[in-house]
Amino acid sequence: MRGHESSVFSISVHASGRYAITTSSDTAQLWDLDTFQRKRKLNIRQSVGIQKVFFLPLSNTILSCFKDNSIFAWECDTLFCKYQLPAPPESSSILYKVFAVTRDGRILAAGGKSNHLHLWCLEATQLFRIIQMPTKVRAIRHLEFLPDSFDAGSNQVLGVLSQDGIMRFVNIQTCKLLFEIGSLDDGISSSVISPHGRYIASIMENGSLNIYSVQALTQEINKPPPPLVKVIEDLPKNKLSSGDLKMKVTSGRVQRPTLKPRESKIQTRILKQDLTSNFENKENELSYGLNKKRLQILLKGYGEYPTKYRMFIWRSLLQLPENHTAFSSLLDKGTHVAFLNLQKKYPIKSRKLLRVLQRTLSALAHWSAIFSDTPYLPLLAFPFVKLFQNNQLICFEVIATLIINWCQHWFEYFPNPPINILSMIENVLAFHDKELLQHFISHDVTSQLYAWPLLETVFSEVLTREEWLKLFDNVFSNHPSFLLMTVVAYNRCCRAPLLNCNLKDDFEYFFHHRNNLDINVVIREVYHLMETTPSNIHPDSMLDVFTALTKGQYPVFNQYPTFIVDYQTQERERIRNDELDYLRERQTVEDMQAEVDQQRVEDEAWYEKQELLRKAEETRRQILLQEEEKMMQQRQKLAAAKRELKIKEMHLQDAARRRLLQLQQDQREMELRRLDDEIERKNLTRSQEAVAKEIREEADAYRRKVHLEEDLFHRLIDTDQTQSQKAQQIIEENLDQAEQACLNTDWQIQTLYKQKCDDLQRDECYQEVARLLQENRRKEIEVLKAMMEEEAMKWKEAEEKEFHLRSEKKASALSDASRRWFLKQQIGAALAHAENPSPKEVSGWRNEQGDLGRLPRTSQLHVSETDSSAEIPLNRKAVEWDSTEQNLMKKVRNLRQRLAAQARSRRQAPRLLAT
């Protein structure tokens, strides 16, 4: 039963038990529970979800409630939309979450996340009442009407379970709170009410299950109304006298009228007619508001009941009490021992159908002991089980009603077929078709062959499903004798093929298989037989009228020979006990045999294990012997190796001893040589000490002399360097100032020259503009000549500066040569003094230095000026002269660019004037 994409949260079953609706948030599907196939599917938009879809009680209408508060009513068969409920008023608009419908299907209660309840009248399709719950109620989780035995399905009490776990019961007419169950500390999670409204089962939030008695909670709900009249009892022999009826009625609420005898007689006659008509009406009135006469008229007109109302009509015709408690007690007894192996005798493919059949037959066997021994009971019950497999209570009560009414006197000759019933059928057949009966007799075909197979299977073997349903529409609507007449009618309608049968096997096959027959013809023939059969042989004179099952508890069924059943029960119990004893003994023997086999297996395993252990022990012994041989060989090898090592060790010790002796001898010899050397060294030490003392004194005097000379020389060098650095610093400063002055002068000259040139250019331009155009070429030549002259002058100036640069370079070279000569002279004098350190030369050198120190000031200045350039590092001078040359070249390039720009401007001036 697939088809839902999301989880199913609601299942609603039709009153007939044939259809069911499964609901999920995205779709609702209608299923046929007989075939478990999907008939219809309700498709919706994704934006609108389904809240609930369910059948209305005792109706063929489907109510669908969506999450946008839209409610539609559909026809079950065609799914035609019957009506839509209008939108509720905006002042009390709530999103519906929970729903409840009265048993008569007229009032719909809806609630949600609010303390308001909406009551809809489904007949008028309008909202007729809004009930406001107490302020403590903020949301409604569950709604359910409380059934009442005296309100004819128009339930007046509504149970409202709110978010606080308290279920409040209110009267929807008076809007009064009658009672409540649950509390804030012990709240209710979910609740359900029994079909007759006697008990309330609630699952509490703490996990417990509470059962409440409605009668104990209130005395006003189930209080019956006061009787209008007394019950009229039947007189013996079903005869009613006007006087007795008048007394009964008078003894009720009306008083006896004081009229004249004649008027009393007339009044009595009128009263009798009214009471008779009331009796007929009361007999024909069925449950759920149906009338048997009207149903029979409908049946004769159409030949069958509407398919969608058939189960509902059958329940009304059979007046099923729906004794849930009694049926549950029968089911609680479990599977009867007579039907434990039912699947072996009747292998049904559907496991569910087999399970329902087993439960139904067990319930019948627990109800009456004879049904546990009735061999044809599964055949009789199977079509009803298949038809009502989704409602086992209805199935059981239909079969029980069938057995009580249409199977009367069937069990009087038990375990044989009902000879009395078969005789009735044979008498009717003899009256209406003697030829066919004579044919049966001539071929030794008794009523047990042409009538009993049809009765014990209730025609399920010879009719299709539709034909069988149509037949039992008529059977349940008529007297119990109608079923027996059907057997006669079936034989009469099939008389042609039956008259052609000559073998008994052919007759058996004919009454156990389907035949080409029109069921409508058979039914018409049954009605004809019911009307034309004489009363002396008519079965209705020997069968009782229809009797419904009693409410509360099922009636006792003992219309069978109890001694036979008891005997069979005892015999079966004895056989069962014998079989149990046999099974126990066989089980004991099997256990003993199993123990013997197990012991034998264990013994064999032990012997095998011992053999394996012995073989393993021998193997290990051989391995140990081999290992011992290997150990012996290894020990021999080890002893030989030890001997060899011992010999080697002895040789090594001998060699080490010899080396040690040689080493000791060498050490003694070395010690002797050391002593000899020590003696010789002591003799030489005495002569060497005097020489060493003289050498040390001479070395100390020489070191003092060298230190003094170096000190004087460094002092001279420091003085000379100080004077040279001062002179060099003065010369550098003067040179920087002269160079800066030269640069400034050059810059000023260039600026003035540029200004002069600009003035000349402007004058010439003005003159050229004022003059005639013919003189432009001459002026240009003059300008070019002037530029060439100026260029020559610049080149001359550049040559002069280059000459000055060369002179400066020569002076620098001379200063470098003079400085090198002086250093060489000083270094040579120092070297000469180092080679010949005579006191005269040293003093001469000092005098020479002193003379140099006493030179005139002018010569010192001349030397400083001459040698100042020599004190400047060579790389610095090179960098300075390179920068000077670059500046000159840069000035020349700039001058050429300015001259070229002036020439271009002169050439363009006439053109500008012409333009």
PDB file of C-alpha atoms in Angstrom, residues 67-70 86-97 110-118 120 127 130:
ATOM      1  CA  LYS A  67      -4.323  24.010   6.297  1.00  0.00           C
ATOM      2  CA  ASP A  68      -5.814  27.161   4.802  1.00  0.00           C
ATOM      3  CA  ASN A  69      -9.105  26.477   6.720  1.00  0.00           C
ATOM      4  CA  SER A  70     -10.932  25.340   3.568  1.00  0.00           C
ATOM      5  CA  PRO A  86     -17.759  29.128   3.866  1.00  0.00           C
ATOM      6  CA  ALA A  87     -14.946  30.989   5.541  1.00  0.00           C
ATOM      7  CA  PRO A  88     -15.454  31.756   9.267  1.00  0.00           C
ATOM      8  CA  PRO A  89     -15.875  35.388  10.358  1.00  0.00           C
ATOM      9  CA  GLU A  90     -12.708  37.449  10.674  1.00  0.00           C
ATOM     10  CA  SER A  91     -13.466  38.319  14.298  1.00  0.00           C
ATOM     11  CA  SER A  92     -13.044  34.653  15.282  1.00  0.00           C
ATOM     12  CA  SER A  93     -10.795  33.296  12.552  1.00  0.00           C
ATOM     13  CA  ILE A  94      -8.523  30.466  13.711  1.00  0.00           C
ATOM     14  CA  LEU A  95      -6.387  27.891  11.969  1.00  0.00           C
ATOM     15  CA  TYR A  96      -8.149  24.557  12.354  1.00  0.00           C
ATOM     16  CA  LYS A  97      -5.996  21.741  13.748  1.00  0.00           C
ATOM     17  CA  ALA A 110     -13.261  22.439  14.809  1.00  0.00           C
ATOM     18  CA  GLY A 111     -10.565  24.019  16.938  1.00  0.00           C
ATOM     19  CA  GLY A 112      -6.928  25.065  16.901  1.00  0.00           C
ATOM     20  CA  LYS A 113      -4.507  27.438  18.601  1.00  0.00           C
ATOM     21  CA  SER A 114      -7.238  29.464  20.285  1.00  0.00           C
ATOM     22  CA  ASN A 115      -9.818  29.107  23.031  1.00  0.00           C
ATOM     23  CA  HIS A 116     -12.646  29.344  20.481  1.00  0.00           C
ATOM     24  CA  LEU A 117     -14.589  26.354  19.180  1.00  0.00           C
ATOM     25  CA  HIS A 118     -16.463  26.518  15.880  1.00  0.00           C
ATOM     26  CA  TRP A 120     -20.696  23.858  11.840  1.00  0.00           C
ATOM     27  CA  LEU A 127     -21.373  28.178  11.178  1.00  0.00           C
ATOM     28  CA  ILE A 130     -18.885  29.770  18.463  1.00  0.00           C
TER      29      ILE A 130
END
